[in-house]
Amino acid sequence: MNKIIVANWKMNGSTAMAGGLVPAVASYAAGVRCQNEMVICPPAVLLPEVARLLQGSFLALGGQDCSAHAPGAYTGDISASMLKEAGCRYVIVGHSERRQNHGETDAQVCAKAEAAIAQGIIPIICVGETLKQRESGAALDVVAAQLKSSVPSASQHFLLAYEPVWAIGSGKVPTSADISQMHAHIMANVGMGAKIVYGGSVKAANAREIVRISGVAGLLVGGASLNIEEFCGIIAAAEE
Ligand code: PGA
């Protein structure tokens, strides 16, 4: 089955950086006859530029967040319809950095996912436990609770991302057994058709092993997606 590789640039990048990285990654992916689906999620102001750079390639564009609301008086927010117009096929919602830094609740994440689905955009709904929760043995319960309230019940048109908070940007990765257990747990909670990508310190050096773990439908890549060589290494590793 094809995998999905999602690049989450977070609050990084510039027009110059995009101009170097996007064509290089797109031509590398085409050169290796990449069978996997690929999505680039730049900061919102770079969406039109990255959309332009992706023209003619098979790579998809994604947002990093969207409002739960229709356009209106919401200063600083971006609606799903605006992402749609910018060419987004996907949007990340409920990333732990938004849950932590912006106090987003499961209910808000669910509303954002619903707003995306209503526009025909596939939300990538993120869940994951903190280190404290993992160490206290609560990881499975925490993720089950997140799923219960942040995943729209009326739709199957979403992707899930398991991102242990302690693995993001830390260089630490759960054991393959732990990833496999959590993905099976998520599947059991959400339904057997669910597609679940893994995110948290994915690098070229570990992508091959992670993407082959049972239940892992792909990878959500942060830091390593900003480096051409590293990201192309991940593309190659996921392909083999
Ligand atoms: P990381 O981030 O790959 O830099 O750990 C992943 C993410 O937060 O999506």
Short mmCIF file of C-alpha atoms and ligand atoms in Angstrom, two decimals:
data_model
loop_
_atom_site.label_atom_id
_atom_site.label_comp_id
_atom_site.label_asym_id
_atom_site.label_seq_id
_atom_site.Cartn_x
_atom_site.Cartn_y
_atom_site.Cartn_z
CA MET A 1 0.00 0.00 0.00
CA ASN A 2 1.25 3.50 -0.75
CA LYS A 3 2.44 5.57 2.17
CA ILE A 4 1.94 9.26 2.76
CA ILE A 5 4.84 11.53 3.64
CA VAL A 6 3.90 14.91 5.09
CA ALA A 7 6.39 17.76 5.50
CA ASN A 8 5.48 20.13 8.33
CA TRP A 9 7.66 23.22 7.99
CA LYS A 10 6.16 24.75 11.16
CA MET A 11 7.15 28.45 11.42
CA ASN A 12 10.16 28.03 9.15
CA GLY A 13 11.02 28.88 5.58
CA SER A 14 11.07 31.85 3.25
CA THR A 15 10.43 32.49 -0.41
CA ALA A 16 14.12 31.88 -1.10
CA MET A 17 14.20 28.66 0.92
CA ALA A 18 11.03 27.37 -0.79
CA GLY A 19 12.48 28.23 -4.19
CA GLY A 20 15.47 26.01 -3.48
CA LEU A 21 13.84 23.15 -1.61
CA VAL A 22 10.51 22.54 -3.33
CA PRO A 23 11.79 22.04 -6.91
CA ALA A 24 14.70 19.92 -5.61
CA VAL A 25 12.40 17.64 -3.60
CA ALA A 26 9.80 17.43 -6.39
CA SER A 27 12.38 16.48 -9.00
CA TYR A 28 14.02 13.97 -6.65
CA ALA A 29 10.63 12.34 -5.96
CA ALA A 30 9.88 12.20 -9.70
CA GLY A 31 13.37 10.83 -10.42
CA VAL A 32 12.97 7.90 -8.03
CA ARG A 33 9.45 7.32 -9.41
CA CYS A 34 8.04 7.88 -5.94
CA GLN A 35 4.88 5.80 -5.44
CA ASN A 36 4.05 7.39 -2.12
CA GLU A 37 1.85 10.40 -1.66
CA MET A 38 3.65 13.54 -0.57
CA VAL A 39 2.37 16.71 1.05
CA ILE A 40 4.22 19.96 1.79
CA CYS A 41 2.77 22.12 4.60
CA PRO A 42 4.50 25.51 4.60
CA PRO A 43 3.52 28.51 6.73
CA ALA A 44 0.32 30.13 5.43
CA VAL A 45 2.02 33.13 3.80
CA LEU A 46 4.10 30.77 1.66
CA LEU A 47 1.16 28.68 0.42
CA PRO A 48 0.69 30.58 -2.89
CA GLU A 49 4.43 30.46 -3.60
CA VAL A 50 4.71 26.74 -2.80
CA ALA A 51 1.54 26.08 -4.83
CA ARG A 52 3.23 27.79 -7.78
CA LEU A 53 6.43 25.77 -7.30
CA LEU A 54 4.44 22.53 -7.10
CA GLN A 55 2.59 23.10 -10.37
CA GLY A 56 3.07 20.12 -12.64
CA SER A 57 4.33 17.87 -9.83
CA PHE A 58 2.36 15.19 -8.01
CA LEU A 59 3.14 16.65 -4.59
CA ALA A 60 0.18 18.05 -2.69
CA LEU A 61 -0.08 21.23 -0.66
CA GLY A 62 -1.27 21.40 2.94
CA GLY A 63 -1.96 24.00 5.62
CA GLN A 64 -0.70 23.78 9.20
CA ASP A 65 -3.94 24.86 10.86
CA CYS A 66 -7.34 26.27 9.96
CA SER A 67 -10.13 28.09 11.72
CA ALA A 68 -13.25 26.23 12.71
CA HIS A 69 -15.24 29.23 11.46
CA ALA A 70 -16.42 30.49 8.11
CA PRO A 71 -14.78 33.76 6.95
CA GLY A 72 -15.60 36.66 9.24
CA ALA A 73 -14.28 38.70 12.15
CA TYR A 74 -11.49 36.39 13.36
CA THR A 75 -8.30 38.43 13.26
CA GLY A 76 -5.24 36.39 12.45
CA ASP A 77 -7.13 33.23 11.56
CA ILE A 78 -7.38 31.47 8.20
CA SER A 79 -10.51 29.66 7.07
CA ALA A 80 -10.60 26.25 5.44
CA SER A 81 -12.16 27.87 2.37
CA MET A 82 -9.09 30.12 2.08
CA LEU A 83 -6.81 27.09 2.28
CA LYS A 84 -8.93 25.47 -0.40
CA GLU A 85 -8.55 28.48 -2.66
CA ALA A 86 -4.79 28.44 -2.06
CA GLY A 87 -4.72 24.89 -3.40
CA CYS A 88 -4.52 22.84 -0.20
CA ARG A 89 -5.57 19.21 -0.29
CA TYR A 90 -4.68 18.66 3.39
CA VAL A 91 -4.49 20.59 6.64
CA ILE A 92 -2.82 19.63 9.91
CA VAL A 93 -5.12 20.20 12.89
CA GLY A 94 -4.52 19.72 16.61
CA HIS A 95 -0.74 19.62 16.41
CA SER A 96 0.61 19.46 19.97
CA GLU A 97 2.35 22.83 19.47
CA ARG A 98 -1.08 24.37 18.85
CA ARG A 99 -2.68 22.43 21.67
CA GLN A 100 0.08 23.59 24.05
CA ASN A 101 0.88 27.11 22.80
CA HIS A 102 -2.65 28.15 21.90
CA GLY A 103 -4.64 26.09 24.37
CA GLU A 104 -6.58 24.27 21.67
CA THR A 105 -9.02 21.78 23.09
CA ASP A 106 -10.14 18.48 21.59
CA ALA A 107 -13.52 20.05 20.79
CA GLN A 108 -11.85 22.91 18.90
CA VAL A 109 -9.65 20.46 17.02
CA CYS A 110 -12.75 18.48 16.07
CA ALA A 111 -14.51 21.64 14.84
CA LYS A 112 -11.44 22.55 12.75
CA ALA A 113 -11.38 19.06 11.25
CA GLU A 114 -15.08 19.36 10.41
CA ALA A 115 -14.54 22.78 8.81
CA ALA A 116 -11.77 21.29 6.65
CA ILE A 117 -13.86 18.29 5.62
CA ALA A 118 -16.74 20.60 4.68
CA GLN A 119 -14.36 22.25 2.19
CA GLY A 120 -13.16 18.95 0.78
CA ILE A 121 -9.82 19.26 2.56
CA ILE A 122 -8.44 16.22 4.38
CA PRO A 123 -7.57 17.08 7.99
CA ILE A 124 -4.50 15.42 9.51
CA ILE A 125 -5.65 15.18 13.11
CA CYS A 126 -2.74 14.95 15.58
CA VAL A 127 -2.81 13.10 18.87
CA GLY A 128 -0.09 12.02 21.28
CA GLU A 129 0.90 11.81 24.90
CA THR A 130 3.45 13.79 26.92
CA LEU A 131 6.48 12.14 28.51
CA LYS A 132 4.87 12.33 31.93
CA GLN A 133 1.77 10.59 30.61
CA ARG A 134 3.86 7.89 28.94
CA GLU A 135 5.95 7.32 32.06
CA SER A 136 2.90 7.05 34.26
CA GLY A 137 1.42 4.40 31.96
CA ALA A 138 -1.42 6.64 30.77
CA ALA A 139 -0.43 6.97 27.08
CA LEU A 140 -3.13 4.68 25.69
CA ASP A 141 -5.90 6.28 27.76
CA VAL A 142 -4.76 9.82 26.93
CA VAL A 143 -4.76 9.12 23.21
CA ALA A 144 -8.13 7.34 23.39
CA ALA A 145 -9.62 10.41 25.11
CA GLN A 146 -8.12 12.74 22.48
CA LEU A 147 -9.54 10.58 19.70
CA LYS A 148 -12.98 10.44 21.26
CA SER A 149 -13.33 14.23 21.28
CA SER A 150 -11.15 15.46 18.42
CA VAL A 151 -12.16 13.12 15.60
CA PRO A 152 -15.43 13.90 13.76
CA SER A 153 -17.74 10.93 14.14
CA ALA A 154 -19.72 11.59 10.98
CA SER A 155 -16.86 11.31 8.52
CA GLN A 156 -14.13 8.95 7.38
CA HIS A 157 -12.36 11.64 5.35
CA PHE A 158 -9.44 12.29 7.66
CA LEU A 159 -5.93 11.14 8.42
CA LEU A 160 -4.61 10.68 11.92
CA ALA A 161 -1.10 11.45 13.11
CA TYR A 162 0.33 9.81 16.21
CA GLU A 163 2.92 12.24 17.51
CA PRO A 164 4.20 11.58 21.02
CA VAL A 165 4.86 15.11 22.36
CA TRP A 166 8.17 13.99 23.86
CA ALA A 167 9.41 12.69 20.49
CA ILE A 168 8.82 15.96 18.61
CA GLY A 169 12.10 17.73 17.84
CA SER A 170 13.86 15.79 20.60
CA GLY A 171 15.70 13.11 18.65
CA LYS A 172 13.86 10.52 20.77
CA VAL A 173 11.62 7.98 19.09
CA PRO A 174 9.38 5.35 20.74
CA THR A 175 10.32 1.72 20.22
CA SER A 176 8.83 0.03 17.19
CA ALA A 177 6.73 -2.08 19.56
CA ASP A 178 5.33 1.05 21.22
CA ILE A 179 4.52 2.68 17.88
CA SER A 180 2.88 -0.49 16.64
CA GLN A 181 0.87 -0.86 19.86
CA MET A 182 -0.34 2.75 19.73
CA HIS A 183 -1.29 2.56 16.06
CA ALA A 184 -3.29 -0.62 16.70
CA HIS A 185 -4.91 1.08 19.68
CA ILE A 186 -5.87 4.11 17.56
CA MET A 187 -7.23 1.82 14.86
CA ALA A 188 -9.30 -0.05 17.45
CA ASN A 189 -10.71 3.25 18.74
CA VAL A 190 -11.43 4.92 15.44
CA GLY A 191 -12.19 2.06 13.08
CA MET A 192 -10.21 -0.38 11.06
CA GLY A 193 -10.09 1.79 7.94
CA ALA A 194 -8.24 4.61 9.71
CA LYS A 195 -4.94 5.75 8.23
CA ILE A 196 -2.42 6.74 10.86
CA VAL A 197 0.91 8.39 10.15
CA TYR A 198 3.71 8.60 12.72
CA GLY A 199 5.48 11.85 13.58
CA GLY A 200 8.28 12.78 15.99
CA SER A 201 12.02 12.94 15.19
CA VAL A 202 11.71 11.13 11.87
CA LYS A 203 15.04 11.33 10.02
CA ALA A 204 16.53 9.72 6.92
CA ALA A 205 18.32 7.29 9.26
CA ASN A 206 15.18 5.95 10.99
CA ALA A 207 12.46 6.49 8.35
CA ARG A 208 12.95 3.09 6.74
CA GLU A 209 12.34 1.22 9.99
CA ILE A 210 9.44 3.40 11.17
CA VAL A 211 7.49 3.39 7.92
CA ARG A 212 7.53 -0.42 7.90
CA ILE A 213 6.04 -0.84 11.37
CA SER A 214 2.64 -2.49 11.16
CA GLY A 215 -0.18 0.05 11.22
CA VAL A 216 2.02 2.96 10.10
CA ALA A 217 0.50 4.55 6.99
CA GLY A 218 3.18 7.18 6.57
CA LEU A 219 5.29 9.85 8.23
CA LEU A 220 4.78 13.41 9.45
CA VAL A 221 8.18 15.08 9.29
CA GLY A 222 9.09 18.38 10.97
CA GLY A 223 12.74 19.46 11.24
CA ALA A 224 14.07 16.96 8.71
CA SER A 225 11.68 18.26 6.03
CA LEU A 226 13.57 21.58 5.96
CA ASN A 227 16.77 20.00 4.69
CA ILE A 228 16.85 18.84 1.05
CA GLU A 229 19.27 15.95 1.57
CA GLU A 230 17.60 14.73 4.73
CA PHE A 231 14.10 14.92 3.29
CA CYS A 232 15.12 13.22 0.03
CA GLY A 233 16.70 10.51 2.21
CA ILE A 234 13.33 10.03 3.91
CA ILE A 235 11.55 9.89 0.53
CA ALA A 236 13.98 7.19 -0.62
CA ALA A 237 13.76 5.25 2.64
CA ALA A 238 9.96 5.22 2.58
CA GLU A 239 9.96 4.04 -1.02
CA GLU A 240 12.20 1.00 -0.79
P1 PGA B 1 9.97 16.73 14.20
O1 PGA B 1 8.48 17.30 14.23
O2 PGA B 1 10.08 15.83 12.98
O3 PGA B 1 10.85 17.95 14.09
O4 PGA B 1 10.19 15.98 15.47
C1 PGA B 1 7.40 16.53 13.83
C2 PGA B 1 6.13 17.32 13.98
O5 PGA B 1 5.99 18.04 14.98
O6 PGA B 1 5.22 17.27 13.13
#
